[in-house]
Coordinates of C-alpha atoms and ligand atoms in Angstrom, one line a residue:
X1 CA 1.5 17.2 7.3
X2 CA 1.2 13.2 6.7
X3 CA -0.3 11.9 9.8
X4 CA -1.6 8.4 11.1
X5 CA -5.8 7.6 11.2
X6 CA -7.0 5.9 14.0
X7 CA -7.6 3.5 11.9
X8 CA -4.4 1.8 10.4
X9 CA -4.5 4.0 7.7
X10 CA -2.5 7.8 6.4
X11 CA -3.8 10.8 4.9
X12 CA -2.9 14.0 4.1
X13 CA -5.6 16.6 5.0
X14 CA -9.5 15.8 5.9
X15 CA -10.1 11.4 4.1
X16 CA -13.3 12.3 1.5
X17 CA -16.5 11.8 2.8
X18 CA -17.1 8.1 1.7
X19 CA -13.7 7.4 3.3
X20 CA -15.4 8.8 6.8
X21 CA -18.2 6.9 7.0
X22 CA -16.4 3.6 5.3
X23 CA -13.6 3.1 8.3
X24 CA -16.5 2.8 10.4
X25 CA -18.4 0.1 9.2
X26 CA -21.0 2.5 7.7
X27 CA -20.9 2.1 3.4
X28 CA -23.0 -0.6 2.2
X29 CA -21.0 -1.9 -0.9
X30 CA -22.8 -2.2 -3.4
X31 CA -21.5 -3.8 -6.3
X32 CA -23.3 -3.6 -9.6
X33 CA -21.5 -5.6 -12.3
X34 CA -18.2 -7.1 -12.8
X35 CA -18.6 -5.8 -16.7
X36 CA -15.2 -3.7 -17.2
X37 CA -13.9 -2.2 -20.1
X38 CA -10.1 -2.9 -18.7
X39 CA -7.8 -5.6 -18.1
X40 CA -5.6 -4.3 -14.8
X41 CA -2.6 -7.1 -14.3
X42 CA -3.4 -6.2 -10.7
X43 CA -7.7 -6.6 -11.0
X44 CA -8.3 -8.2 -7.4
X45 CA -12.1 -9.8 -8.7
X46 CA -12.8 -13.0 -7.9
X47 CA -13.8 -15.1 -10.5
X48 CA -17.6 -15.2 -9.3
X49 CA -17.0 -12.0 -9.8
X50 CA -16.1 -11.2 -13.1
X51 CA -19.4 -11.9 -14.6
X52 CA -22.8 -8.6 -15.2
X53 CA -23.7 -10.0 -11.5
X54 CA -24.7 -7.5 -8.7
X55 CA -24.1 -8.1 -5.1
X56 CA -25.1 -5.8 -1.9
X57 CA -21.7 -6.4 0.4
X58 CA -21.7 -10.8 0.1
X59 CA -25.8 -10.8 -0.9
X60 CA -26.3 -11.7 -4.5
X61 CA -29.1 -9.4 -5.3
X62 CA -31.8 -9.4 -8.6
X63 CA -33.6 -6.6 -7.6
X64 CA -33.0 -2.9 -5.7
X65 CA -35.6 -3.9 -2.8
X66 CA -32.8 -6.4 -1.8
X67 CA -29.6 -4.0 -1.9
X68 CA -32.3 -1.4 0.0
X69 CA -32.7 -4.8 2.7
X70 CA -28.8 -5.0 3.1
X71 CA -28.2 -1.5 4.1
X72 CA -31.1 -1.7 7.0
X73 CA -29.5 -4.7 8.3
X74 CA -26.4 -3.5 8.4
X75 CA -28.3 0.5 9.0
X76 CA -25.9 2.1 6.7
X77 CA -25.6 5.9 6.2
X78 CA -24.2 5.7 2.6
X79 CA -23.2 3.1 -0.2
X80 CA -19.8 2.7 -2.1
X81 CA -20.7 2.0 -5.6
X82 CA -18.2 -0.2 -6.8
X83 CA -17.4 -3.5 -9.6
X84 CA -16.2 -3.3 -12.1
X85 CA -17.0 -0.3 -14.1
X86 CA -20.5 0.8 -12.8
X87 CA -20.8 2.7 -15.7
X88 CA -20.7 -0.2 -17.9
X89 CA -24.5 -0.8 -16.1
X90 CA -25.2 2.8 -16.3
X91 CA -28.9 2.2 -16.0
X92 CA -28.9 -0.2 -13.9
X93 CA -26.4 1.8 -11.5
X94 CA -28.5 4.5 -11.6
X95 CA -31.3 2.9 -10.5
X96 CA -30.0 1.7 -7.5
X97 CA -28.4 4.6 -6.4
X98 CA -32.1 6.7 -7.2
X99 CA -33.7 3.5 -5.2
X100 CA -31.2 4.0 -1.9
X101 CA -31.5 7.5 -1.8
X102 CA -35.3 7.5 -1.9
X103 CA -35.7 5.1 0.6
X104 CA -32.7 7.0 3.0
X105 CA -33.0 10.4 2.1
X106 CA -30.9 12.8 1.0
X107 CA -28.1 12.1 3.4
X108 CA -27.8 8.9 2.7
X109 CA -23.7 9.2 1.2
X110 CA -23.4 7.6 -2.5
X111 CA -19.9 7.7 -4.3
X112 CA -19.1 6.0 -6.9
X113 CA -15.0 4.6 -8.2
X114 CA -15.1 4.2 -12.4
X115 CA -12.4 4.2 -14.8
X116 CA -13.6 7.0 -16.6
X117 CA -14.2 5.2 -20.2
X118 CA -17.7 5.3 -20.4
X119 CA -17.9 9.0 -18.1
X120 CA -19.5 10.9 -21.1
X121 CA -20.6 13.9 -20.0
X122 CA -24.4 13.1 -20.4
X123 CA -24.0 9.9 -18.1
X124 CA -22.3 11.8 -15.2
X125 CA -25.7 13.7 -15.9
X126 CA -27.8 10.3 -15.2
X127 CA -25.6 9.8 -12.0
X128 CA -25.9 12.9 -10.5
X129 CA -29.7 13.1 -11.6
X130 CA -29.4 9.8 -9.8
X131 CA -28.1 11.7 -5.9
X132 CA -24.8 10.5 -6.6
X133 CA -22.3 12.8 -4.1
X134 CA -18.6 11.9 -5.0
X135 CA -16.7 10.2 -7.8
X136 CA -13.1 8.6 -8.2
X137 CA -11.4 7.8 -11.4
X138 CA -9.2 5.1 -11.7
X139 CA -7.7 5.3 -15.1
X140 CA -5.4 3.2 -16.7
X141 CA -2.6 5.1 -15.3
X142 CA 0.2 1.9 -15.5
X143 CA -0.3 0.6 -18.6
X144 CA 1.8 1.8 -21.5
X145 CA 0.3 0.4 -24.2
X146 CA -2.9 1.6 -22.9
X147 CA -6.0 2.6 -25.5
X148 CA -8.4 4.1 -22.8
X149 CA -5.9 5.9 -20.9
X150 CA -6.4 9.2 -23.1
X151 CA -10.5 9.0 -23.3
X152 CA -10.4 8.2 -19.6
X153 CA -8.0 11.4 -19.0
X154 CA -10.2 13.7 -21.0
X155 CA -13.9 12.2 -19.9
X156 CA -12.1 12.8 -16.2
X157 CA -12.2 16.7 -16.9
X158 CA -16.7 15.9 -17.5
X159 CA -16.5 15.4 -14.1
X160 CA -16.2 19.3 -13.2
X161 CA -19.3 20.8 -14.5
X162 CA -21.7 19.1 -11.4
X163 CA -21.9 20.3 -7.8
X164 CA -20.6 17.1 -6.2
X165 CA -16.7 16.2 -5.0
X166 CA -14.2 14.1 -7.7
X167 CA -11.0 12.8 -6.6
X168 CA -9.0 9.7 -8.0
X169 CA -8.2 6.5 -6.1
X170 CA -5.2 4.3 -7.1
X171 CA -3.7 1.5 -6.2
X172 CA 0.4 1.8 -4.8
X173 CA 2.1 0.0 -7.3
X174 CA 5.8 -0.4 -6.1
X175 CA 7.9 1.6 -9.1
X176 CA 5.4 3.7 -10.0
X177 CA 5.9 7.1 -8.2
X178 CA 6.8 8.6 -11.7
X179 CA 3.0 7.7 -13.0
X180 CA 1.1 8.5 -9.3
X181 CA 2.9 11.7 -9.0
X182 CA 2.0 12.8 -12.8
X183 CA -1.8 11.9 -11.9
X184 CA -2.0 13.8 -8.7
X185 CA -0.9 16.9 -10.5
X186 CA -3.3 16.5 -13.0
X187 CA -5.9 16.1 -10.5
X188 CA -4.8 18.8 -8.6
X189 CA -4.5 21.3 -11.6
X190 CA -8.0 20.5 -12.2
X191 CA -9.0 21.3 -8.6
X192 CA -10.1 17.6 -7.7
X193 CA -10.6 17.9 -3.7
X194 CA -8.3 13.9 -3.3
X195 CA -6.7 10.8 -4.2
X196 CA -7.1 8.0 -2.5
X197 CA -4.0 5.5 -2.5
X198 CA -4.2 1.8 -1.7
X199 CA -2.3 -0.9 -0.2
X200 CA -1.2 -3.5 -3.2
X201 CA -2.7 -6.7 -2.1
X202 CA -2.4 -10.6 -3.5
X203 CA -6.5 -12.1 -4.6
X204 CA -6.8 -15.3 -5.8
X205 CA -7.3 -13.9 -9.1
X206 CA -4.5 -11.6 -9.5
X207 CA -1.3 -13.9 -7.6
X208 CA 0.1 -15.2 -10.9
X209 CA 0.0 -12.1 -12.5
X210 CA 1.3 -10.1 -9.7
X211 CA 4.8 -12.8 -8.8
X212 CA 5.3 -13.2 -12.6
X213 CA 6.3 -9.2 -12.5
X214 CA 7.8 -9.9 -9.0
X215 CA 6.1 -8.4 -6.3
X216 CA 6.2 -10.7 -3.0
X217 CA 3.6 -10.5 -0.2
X218 CA 5.6 -8.6 3.2
X219 CA 4.6 -12.1 5.2
X220 CA 3.2 -15.6 4.9
X221 CA 0.5 -14.2 6.4
X222 CA 0.0 -11.1 5.0
X223 CA -1.2 -10.4 1.1
X224 CA -0.3 -6.7 1.1
X225 CA 3.0 -6.1 -1.3
X226 CA 6.0 -5.1 0.2
X227 CA 6.8 -2.1 -0.9
X228 CA 3.6 -0.8 -1.6
X229 CA 2.9 1.1 1.5
X230 CA 6.3 3.0 2.3
X231 CA 5.8 3.6 -2.2
X232 CA 2.1 5.1 -0.4
X233 CA 4.0 7.2 1.8
X234 CA 6.5 8.8 -0.3
X235 CA 3.6 9.5 -2.7
X236 CA 1.6 12.0 0.9
X237 CA 5.0 13.1 1.6
X238 CA 5.6 14.1 -2.1
X239 CA 2.2 15.6 -2.5
X240 CA 1.5 17.0 1.1
X241 CA 4.3 19.7 0.1
X242 CA 3.6 19.7 -3.8
X243 CA -0.1 19.9 -4.5
X244 CA -3.5 21.2 -1.9
X245 CA -5.2 17.8 -2.5
X246 CA -6.2 15.7 0.6
X247 CA -5.1 12.2 0.8
X248 CA -6.2 9.0 2.2
X249 CA -3.5 5.8 2.1
X250 CA -6.0 3.2 2.4
X251 CA -3.7 -0.1 3.7
X252 CA -4.9 -3.8 3.7
X253 CA -4.9 -3.8 7.7
X254 CA -7.9 -0.4 8.1
X255 CA -9.8 -2.9 5.8
X256 CA -8.9 -5.5 7.3
X257 CA -9.0 -5.1 10.7
X258 CA -11.5 -1.5 10.8
X259 CA -13.7 -1.3 8.6
X260 CA -14.7 -4.7 8.0
X261 CA -15.2 -5.4 11.9
X262 CA -16.9 -2.4 12.2
X263 CA -19.5 -3.8 9.4
X264 CA -19.5 -6.8 10.9
X265 CA -20.3 -5.8 14.3
X266 CA -23.4 -3.4 13.1
X267 CA -24.7 -6.1 10.9
X268 CA -24.6 -8.7 13.9
X269 CA -26.6 -7.2 16.1
X270 CA -29.0 -7.3 13.8
X271 CA -29.0 -11.2 12.6
X272 CA -27.9 -12.5 16.3
X273 CA -30.8 -15.2 17.0
X274 CA -31.3 -14.8 20.6
X275 CA -29.3 -17.9 21.5
X276 CA -26.2 -16.1 19.2
X277 CA -23.5 -14.8 21.6
X278 CA -22.2 -11.4 19.8
X279 CA -18.6 -11.3 19.8
X280 CA -15.9 -8.2 20.1
X281 CA -14.6 -9.6 16.7
X282 CA -18.4 -9.0 15.5
X283 CA -18.7 -12.9 14.6
X284 CA -21.8 -14.7 15.9
X285 CA -20.6 -17.6 18.2
X286 CA -22.9 -20.9 19.2
X287 CA -23.3 -24.3 19.5
X288 CA -24.4 -26.8 16.8
X289 CA -25.8 -30.4 16.9
X290 CA -24.9 -32.7 13.8
X291 CA -26.3 -35.6 12.7
X292 CA -27.5 -38.0 9.2
X293 CA -31.7 -37.2 10.5
X294 CA -32.3 -33.8 11.4
X295 CA -36.0 -34.8 13.2
X296 CA -34.2 -37.1 14.9
X297 CA -31.9 -35.1 16.2
X298 CA -34.5 -32.9 17.4
X299 CA -36.9 -35.3 18.9
X300 CA -33.4 -36.7 21.0
X301 CA -32.8 -33.1 22.3
X302 CA -36.3 -32.3 22.9
X303 CA -38.1 -35.6 24.3
X304 CA -34.4 -37.7 25.7
X305 CA -32.5 -34.4 27.2
X306 CA -35.0 -32.3 28.1
X307 CA -33.5 -28.9 26.3
X308 CA -36.7 -26.5 26.0
X309 CA -38.0 -26.1 22.7
X310 CA -37.2 -22.3 22.6
X311 CA -33.4 -22.6 22.7
X312 CA -32.9 -24.9 19.5
X313 CA -33.6 -24.1 15.7
X314 CA -33.1 -26.5 12.8
X315 CA -31.2 -25.1 10.2
X316 CA -32.1 -27.5 7.8
X317 CA -30.1 -26.1 4.9
X318 CA -26.8 -26.0 7.0
X319 CA -27.8 -29.0 7.9
X320 CA -27.8 -28.8 12.1
X321 CA -29.6 -28.2 15.5
X322 CA -28.2 -24.7 16.5
X323 CA -28.2 -24.0 20.3
X324 CA -26.4 -22.0 23.1
X325 CA -23.0 -22.8 23.3
X326 CA -23.4 -23.1 26.9
X327 CA -26.4 -25.7 26.0
X328 CA -23.8 -27.3 23.8
X329 CA -21.1 -27.9 25.8
X330 CA -23.4 -29.6 28.4
X331 CA -25.6 -31.2 25.9
X332 CA -21.8 -33.4 24.8
X333 CA -20.6 -33.7 28.3
X334 CA -24.3 -36.0 28.1
X335 CA -25.3 -37.8 25.4
X336 CA -23.4 -40.1 23.4
X337 CA -22.7 -42.2 20.6
X338 CA -22.9 -40.1 16.7
X339 CA -24.0 -37.0 17.4
X340 CA -21.3 -34.3 16.8
X341 CA -21.4 -31.4 19.1
X342 CA -19.2 -27.9 17.8
X343 CA -19.2 -23.9 19.1
X344 CA -19.0 -22.2 15.8
X345 CA -18.1 -18.7 15.1
X346 CA -19.5 -17.3 11.8
X347 CA -19.7 -13.8 10.3
X348 CA -23.2 -12.1 10.3
X349 CA -22.5 -11.4 6.5
X350 CA -25.2 -13.1 4.0
X351 CA -23.2 -16.5 2.9
X352 CA -22.4 -17.3 6.7
X353 CA -18.8 -17.5 6.3
X354 CA -17.8 -19.7 9.3
X355 CA -14.2 -18.7 10.6
X356 CA -14.0 -21.1 13.6
X357 CA -15.3 -24.1 14.5
X358 CA -14.6 -26.3 17.6
X359 CA -15.1 -30.4 18.7
X360 CA -16.8 -31.0 21.6
X361 CA -16.1 -32.1 24.0
Ligands
SF4_1 S1 -10.1 -0.8 -13.4 FE1 -10.7 -2.2 -11.7 S2 -12.0 -3.8 -11.5 FE2 -11.5 -2.9 -14.6 S3 -9.8 -3.7 -14.5 FE3 -8.6 -3.1 -13.2 S4 -9.0 -3.3 -11.3 FE4 -10.4 -5.0 -12.2

């Protein structure tokens, strides 16, 4: 009954609609706040995201319009609203959902993750009225001393008063099979549609807590935790036989190799300048020249080396002149002195993360 998907993940039944769009890179990741009523030991949020900040993908945003612009660059067909707990800033979260729906139409699919701690009927009504299509609950299942768990579990019931898809979303934590089973049964009895299970991964901020509890990465190259994937599969096998929920086991590989790459490719074609090559991986590849004085460098390239101006772009923010890769290769051979040439590859994201830099010649 458990099947492997074309995206390196595993499923029982149909993938939740939010996941179907996400794997194709069609979901804007909308982070409406880092605030959260919980303090999970496995929380992957970076220090930067733990504050009350808003991001659309990698882009810090201050207004709804900036989030809409990011969704356009991505050609997004929906959004996944996350945090923190987006319900910790309910007004803001509802405002962003409503604005996205207004900008892109009813068919723009929005799903949201929440702890459930703040999911009163009133709060859910606000989200429903804003246009939310799918809600996923992540209660404090793995914390035996949790104060919030009872409240969260009670609140999940509120979600069934609305006409949207209700599901669960939890990490697969080795040693916690009984708790995961319990939650699957709980959701199934309420009539939920799905349970999404994430392979547990190390992040910069949860590393210490996970190591202290004895968890280990599967290899030096991977952030995935030993035993998490196997446990997720065990839950899917058990759930397929004992419940009528759909399941999706979302792997670390899916996030890196499929979801991210697809999103980068969608964005790359909209942000690439004419001198940039879009690679198979969705990165931007081009040549650059660096020198202490950018104006002097530009004059040298245009007047000294006779490079047509339309092939050059002075990027003052990054302190360099950008150009097609082939031009950089030729110039690196021809120009002697202190000018440094490189071929670089960058993500087409707002932060333009550099993933490769090869010095020339
Ligand atoms: S509920 Fe999510 S955001 Fe909140 S502490 Fe836990 S893992 Fe972090």
